Coordinates of C-alpha atoms and ligand atoms in Angstrom, one line a residue:
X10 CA -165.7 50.9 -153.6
X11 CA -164.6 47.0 -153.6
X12 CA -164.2 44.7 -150.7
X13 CA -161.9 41.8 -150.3
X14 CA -163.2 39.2 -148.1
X15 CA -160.2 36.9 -146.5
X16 CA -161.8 33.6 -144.9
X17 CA -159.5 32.2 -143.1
X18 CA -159.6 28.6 -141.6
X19 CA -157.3 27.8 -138.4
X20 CA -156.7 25.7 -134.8
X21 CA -155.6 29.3 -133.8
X22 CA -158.8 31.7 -134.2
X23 CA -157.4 33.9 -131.4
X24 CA -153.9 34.7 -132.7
X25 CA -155.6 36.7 -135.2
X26 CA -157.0 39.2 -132.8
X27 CA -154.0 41.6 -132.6
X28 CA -152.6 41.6 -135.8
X29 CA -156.0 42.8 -138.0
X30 CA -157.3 45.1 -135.4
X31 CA -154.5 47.5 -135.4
X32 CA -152.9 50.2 -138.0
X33 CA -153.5 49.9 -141.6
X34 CA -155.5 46.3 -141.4
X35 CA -157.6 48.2 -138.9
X36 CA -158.4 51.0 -140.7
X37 CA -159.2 48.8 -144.3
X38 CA -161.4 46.8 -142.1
X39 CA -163.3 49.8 -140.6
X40 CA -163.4 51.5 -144.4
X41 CA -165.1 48.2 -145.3
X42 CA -162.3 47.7 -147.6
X43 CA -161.0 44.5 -146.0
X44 CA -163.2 42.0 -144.7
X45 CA -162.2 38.9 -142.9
X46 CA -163.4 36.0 -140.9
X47 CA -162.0 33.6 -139.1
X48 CA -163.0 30.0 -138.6
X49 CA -162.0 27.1 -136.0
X50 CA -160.9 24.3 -137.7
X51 CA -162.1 22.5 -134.5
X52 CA -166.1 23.4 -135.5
X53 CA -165.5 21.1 -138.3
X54 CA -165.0 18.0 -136.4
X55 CA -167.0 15.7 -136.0
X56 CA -164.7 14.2 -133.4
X57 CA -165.9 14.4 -130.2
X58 CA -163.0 15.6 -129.1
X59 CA -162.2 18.0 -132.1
X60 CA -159.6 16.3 -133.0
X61 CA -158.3 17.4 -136.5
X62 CA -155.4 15.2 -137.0
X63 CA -153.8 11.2 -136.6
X64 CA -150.9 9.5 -137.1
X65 CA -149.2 9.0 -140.9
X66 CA -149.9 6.3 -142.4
X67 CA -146.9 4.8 -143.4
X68 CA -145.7 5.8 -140.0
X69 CA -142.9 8.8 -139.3
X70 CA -142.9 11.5 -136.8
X71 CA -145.5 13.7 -135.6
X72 CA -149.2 14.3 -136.6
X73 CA -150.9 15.0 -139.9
X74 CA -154.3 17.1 -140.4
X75 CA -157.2 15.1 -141.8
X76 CA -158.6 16.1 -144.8
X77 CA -162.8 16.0 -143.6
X78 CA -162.7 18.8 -141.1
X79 CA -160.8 21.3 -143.5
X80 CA -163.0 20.0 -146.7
X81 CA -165.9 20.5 -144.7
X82 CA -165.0 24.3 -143.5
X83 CA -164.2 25.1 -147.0
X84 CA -167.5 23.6 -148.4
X85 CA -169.3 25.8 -145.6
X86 CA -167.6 28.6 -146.3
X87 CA -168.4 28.3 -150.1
X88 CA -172.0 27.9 -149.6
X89 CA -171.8 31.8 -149.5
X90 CA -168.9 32.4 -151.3
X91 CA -168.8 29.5 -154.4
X92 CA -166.1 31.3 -156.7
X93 CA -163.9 31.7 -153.4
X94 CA -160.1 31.2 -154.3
X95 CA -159.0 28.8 -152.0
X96 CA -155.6 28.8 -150.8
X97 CA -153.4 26.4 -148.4
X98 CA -150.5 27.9 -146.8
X99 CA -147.1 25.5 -147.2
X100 CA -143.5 25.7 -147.5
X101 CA -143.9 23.1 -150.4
X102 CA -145.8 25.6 -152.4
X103 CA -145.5 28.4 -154.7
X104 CA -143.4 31.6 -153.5
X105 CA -145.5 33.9 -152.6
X106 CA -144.4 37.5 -154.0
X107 CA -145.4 41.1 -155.1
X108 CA -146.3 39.3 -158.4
X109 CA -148.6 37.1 -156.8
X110 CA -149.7 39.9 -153.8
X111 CA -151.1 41.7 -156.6
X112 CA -152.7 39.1 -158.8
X113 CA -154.3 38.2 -155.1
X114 CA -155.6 41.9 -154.5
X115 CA -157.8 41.5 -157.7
X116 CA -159.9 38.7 -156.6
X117 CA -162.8 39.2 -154.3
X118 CA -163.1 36.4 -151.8
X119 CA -159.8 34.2 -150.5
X120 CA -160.1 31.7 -148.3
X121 CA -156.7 30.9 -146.3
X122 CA -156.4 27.6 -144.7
X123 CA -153.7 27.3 -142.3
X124 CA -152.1 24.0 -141.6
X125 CA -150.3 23.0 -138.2
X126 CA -148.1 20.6 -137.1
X127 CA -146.0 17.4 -139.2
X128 CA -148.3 19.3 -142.3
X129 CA -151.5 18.6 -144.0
X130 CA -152.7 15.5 -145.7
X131 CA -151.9 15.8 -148.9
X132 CA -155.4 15.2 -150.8
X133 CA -156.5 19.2 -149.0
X134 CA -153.8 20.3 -151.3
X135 CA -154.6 17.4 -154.1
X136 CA -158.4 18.1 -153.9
X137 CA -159.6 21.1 -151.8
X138 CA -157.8 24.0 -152.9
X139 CA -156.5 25.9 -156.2
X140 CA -153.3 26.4 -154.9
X141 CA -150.6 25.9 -152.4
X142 CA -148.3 28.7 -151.4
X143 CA -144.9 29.6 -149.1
X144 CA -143.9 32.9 -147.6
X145 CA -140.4 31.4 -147.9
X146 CA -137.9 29.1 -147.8
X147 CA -138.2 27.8 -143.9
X148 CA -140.7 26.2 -141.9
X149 CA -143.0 27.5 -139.6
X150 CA -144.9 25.8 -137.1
X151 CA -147.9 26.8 -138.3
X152 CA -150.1 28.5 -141.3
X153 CA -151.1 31.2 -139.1
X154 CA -148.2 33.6 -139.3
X155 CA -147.9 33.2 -143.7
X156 CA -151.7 33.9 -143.7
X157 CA -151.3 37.0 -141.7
X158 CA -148.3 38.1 -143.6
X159 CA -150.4 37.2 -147.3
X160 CA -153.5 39.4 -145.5
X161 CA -151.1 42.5 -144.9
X162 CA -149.1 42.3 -148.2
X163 CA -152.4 41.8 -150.4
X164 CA -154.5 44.6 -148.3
X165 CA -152.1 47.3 -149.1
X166 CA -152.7 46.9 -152.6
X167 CA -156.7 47.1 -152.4
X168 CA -157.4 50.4 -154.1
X169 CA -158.2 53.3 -151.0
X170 CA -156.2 51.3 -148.4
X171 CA -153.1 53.4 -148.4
X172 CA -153.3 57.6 -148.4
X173 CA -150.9 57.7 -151.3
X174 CA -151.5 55.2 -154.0
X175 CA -148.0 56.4 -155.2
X176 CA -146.2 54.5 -152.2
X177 CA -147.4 51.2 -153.5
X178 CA -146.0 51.6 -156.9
X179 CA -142.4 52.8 -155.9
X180 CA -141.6 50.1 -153.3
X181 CA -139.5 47.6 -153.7
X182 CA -140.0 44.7 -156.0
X183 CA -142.5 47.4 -158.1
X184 CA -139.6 47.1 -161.1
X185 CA -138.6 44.3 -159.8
X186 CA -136.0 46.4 -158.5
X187 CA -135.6 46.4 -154.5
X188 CA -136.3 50.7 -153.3
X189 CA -133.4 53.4 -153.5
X190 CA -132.1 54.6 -149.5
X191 CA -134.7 56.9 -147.3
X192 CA -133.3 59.6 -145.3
X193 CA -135.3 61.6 -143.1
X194 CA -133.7 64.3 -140.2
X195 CA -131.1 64.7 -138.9
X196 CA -129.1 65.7 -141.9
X197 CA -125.9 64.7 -140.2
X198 CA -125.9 61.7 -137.7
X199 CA -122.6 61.6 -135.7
X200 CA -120.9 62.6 -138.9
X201 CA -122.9 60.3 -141.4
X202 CA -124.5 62.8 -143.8
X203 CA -127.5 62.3 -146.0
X204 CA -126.4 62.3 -149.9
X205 CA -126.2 65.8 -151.2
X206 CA -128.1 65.4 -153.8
X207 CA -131.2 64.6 -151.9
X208 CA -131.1 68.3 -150.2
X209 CA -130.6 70.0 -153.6
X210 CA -133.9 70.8 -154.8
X211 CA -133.2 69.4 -158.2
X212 CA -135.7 66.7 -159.3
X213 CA -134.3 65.2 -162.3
X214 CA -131.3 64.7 -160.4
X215 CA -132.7 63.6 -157.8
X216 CA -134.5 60.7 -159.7
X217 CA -131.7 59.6 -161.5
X218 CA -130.1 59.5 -158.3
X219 CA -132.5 57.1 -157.0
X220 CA -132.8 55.0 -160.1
X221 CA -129.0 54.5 -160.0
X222 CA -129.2 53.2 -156.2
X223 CA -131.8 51.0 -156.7
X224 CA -130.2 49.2 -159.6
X225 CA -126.8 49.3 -157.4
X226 CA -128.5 47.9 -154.4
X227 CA -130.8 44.9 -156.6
X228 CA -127.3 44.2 -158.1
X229 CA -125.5 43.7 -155.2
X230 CA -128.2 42.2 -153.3
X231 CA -130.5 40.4 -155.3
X232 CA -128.8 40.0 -158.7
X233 CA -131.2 37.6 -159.9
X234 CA -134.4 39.7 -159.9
X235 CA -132.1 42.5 -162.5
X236 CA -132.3 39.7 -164.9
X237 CA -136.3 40.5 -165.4
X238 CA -135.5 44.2 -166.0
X239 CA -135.3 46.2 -168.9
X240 CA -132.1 48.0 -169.0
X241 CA -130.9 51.1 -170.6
X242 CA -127.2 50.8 -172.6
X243 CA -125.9 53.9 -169.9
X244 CA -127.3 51.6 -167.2
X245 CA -125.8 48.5 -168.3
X246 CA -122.7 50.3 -168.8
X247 CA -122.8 51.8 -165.1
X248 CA -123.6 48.3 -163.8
X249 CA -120.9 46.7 -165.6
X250 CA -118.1 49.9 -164.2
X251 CA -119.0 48.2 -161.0
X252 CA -118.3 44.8 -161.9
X253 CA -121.6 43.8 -161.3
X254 CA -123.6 43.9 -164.7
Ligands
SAM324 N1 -143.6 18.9 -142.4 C1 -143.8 20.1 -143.3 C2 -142.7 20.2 -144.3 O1 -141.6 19.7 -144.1 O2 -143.0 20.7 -145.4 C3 -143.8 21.3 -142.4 C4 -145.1 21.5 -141.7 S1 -145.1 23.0 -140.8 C5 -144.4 22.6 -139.3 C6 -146.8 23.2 -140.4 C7 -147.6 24.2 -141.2 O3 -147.1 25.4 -141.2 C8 -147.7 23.8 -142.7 O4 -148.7 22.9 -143.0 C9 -148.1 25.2 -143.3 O5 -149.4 25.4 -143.2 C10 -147.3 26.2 -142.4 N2 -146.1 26.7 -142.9 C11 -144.8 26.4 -142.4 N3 -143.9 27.0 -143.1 C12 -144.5 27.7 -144.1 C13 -144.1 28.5 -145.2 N4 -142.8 28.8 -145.4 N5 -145.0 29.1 -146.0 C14 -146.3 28.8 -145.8 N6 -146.8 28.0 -144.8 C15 -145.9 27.5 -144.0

């Protein structure tokens, strides 16, 4: 069995609390399949106050986090984890995808530092990390809410963590194609039926059925991830019916 530790640095230890002690994050935790820790930034000041941040230099709205407290908490954290990967959470970095979820889920220790309000200074990005990454393109007021949502994508892919391993691989983004339509009961919903073929009892159709509304759906949603999949000539010939190969 193989644990991934998260350590995750913040101003917010307590909005954690909810979030990783319920459902599947609970259960990975109790399985000792997920471990994670969570550290006040404010520990790491040596400000009387615990202050972590000042004023820009250069001038400009708002406050900036200094880079001793959160280089310190990192170094600490190291002292028991040294090959850590070390991650700051920013809309100016990397997008964050199933791609990078599951290179993530391989390592063994990630440490998560969360930044809060005008941003971070830059040198924790420059100097104190491997990498920056961004759940997206907006802005958040804080790191908190990308960490959580980098914990959750990257624990379902820790081997044990979900009943089915199955589920993992036929999600969306697995192709990269986004998932074909669910149904579940009622068969008919004030007149809207579920697709025949998915009550037939015939597999292979069933399958191709699927195939054929994922590749509709990526197409007319996300056209630009089709462009990393390998088609076959009947499917780029069914896209291309629909004006959209
Ligand atoms: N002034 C910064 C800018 O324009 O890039 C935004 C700072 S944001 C209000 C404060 C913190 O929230 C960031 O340092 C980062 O840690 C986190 N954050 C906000 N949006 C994020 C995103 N899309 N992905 C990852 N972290 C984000």
């Amino acid at each position: 069995m193989r644990t991934l530790r998260f350590d995750i640095i913040t101003i917010f230890p307590g909005m954690f609390e909810s979030p990783f002690n319920e459902s599947i994050l609970h259960r990975a935790r109790q399985k000792g399949l997920l471990d994670i820790r969570i550290h006040n930034l404010r520990d790491y000041s040596l400000n009387k106050h615990k202050k972590v941040d000042d004023y820009p230099f250069g001038g400009g709205v708002g406050l900036v986090m200094n880079v001793e407290p959160i280089s310190r908490a990192i170094d600490d954290i190291k002292k028991q984890i040294p090959k850590a990967r070390t991650i700051l959470m920013s809309p100016g970095g990397k997008p964050f995808n199933q791609e990078k979820a599951w290179e993530l889920s391989r390592e063994e220790n990630l440490i998560l530092v969360c930044g809060r309000y005008e941003g971070v200074d830059e040198r924790v990005g420059l100097h104190c990390v491997d990498e920056e990454i961004s759940i997206g393109d907006y802005v958040l007021s804080g790191g908190e809410i990308p960490a959580m949502a980098v914990v959750e994508t990257v624990c379902r892919l820790i081997p044990g963590v979900l009943g089915d391993e199955n589920s993992v691989v036929e999600e969306s983004f697995s192709d990269p194609l986004l998932e074909y339509p669910q149904y579940t009961r009622p068969r008919d919903f004030k007149g809207y039926k579920v697709p025949e073929v998915l009550v037939s009892g015939n597999h292979k159709n069933i399958q191709d059925w699927q195939r054929q509304q994922a590749l509709k759906k990526t197409a007319r949603v996300r056209p630009d991830l089709l462009k990393k999949l390998e088609l076959s000539d009947q499917e780029k010939l069914a896209l291309k019916e629909l004006k959209i190969g």
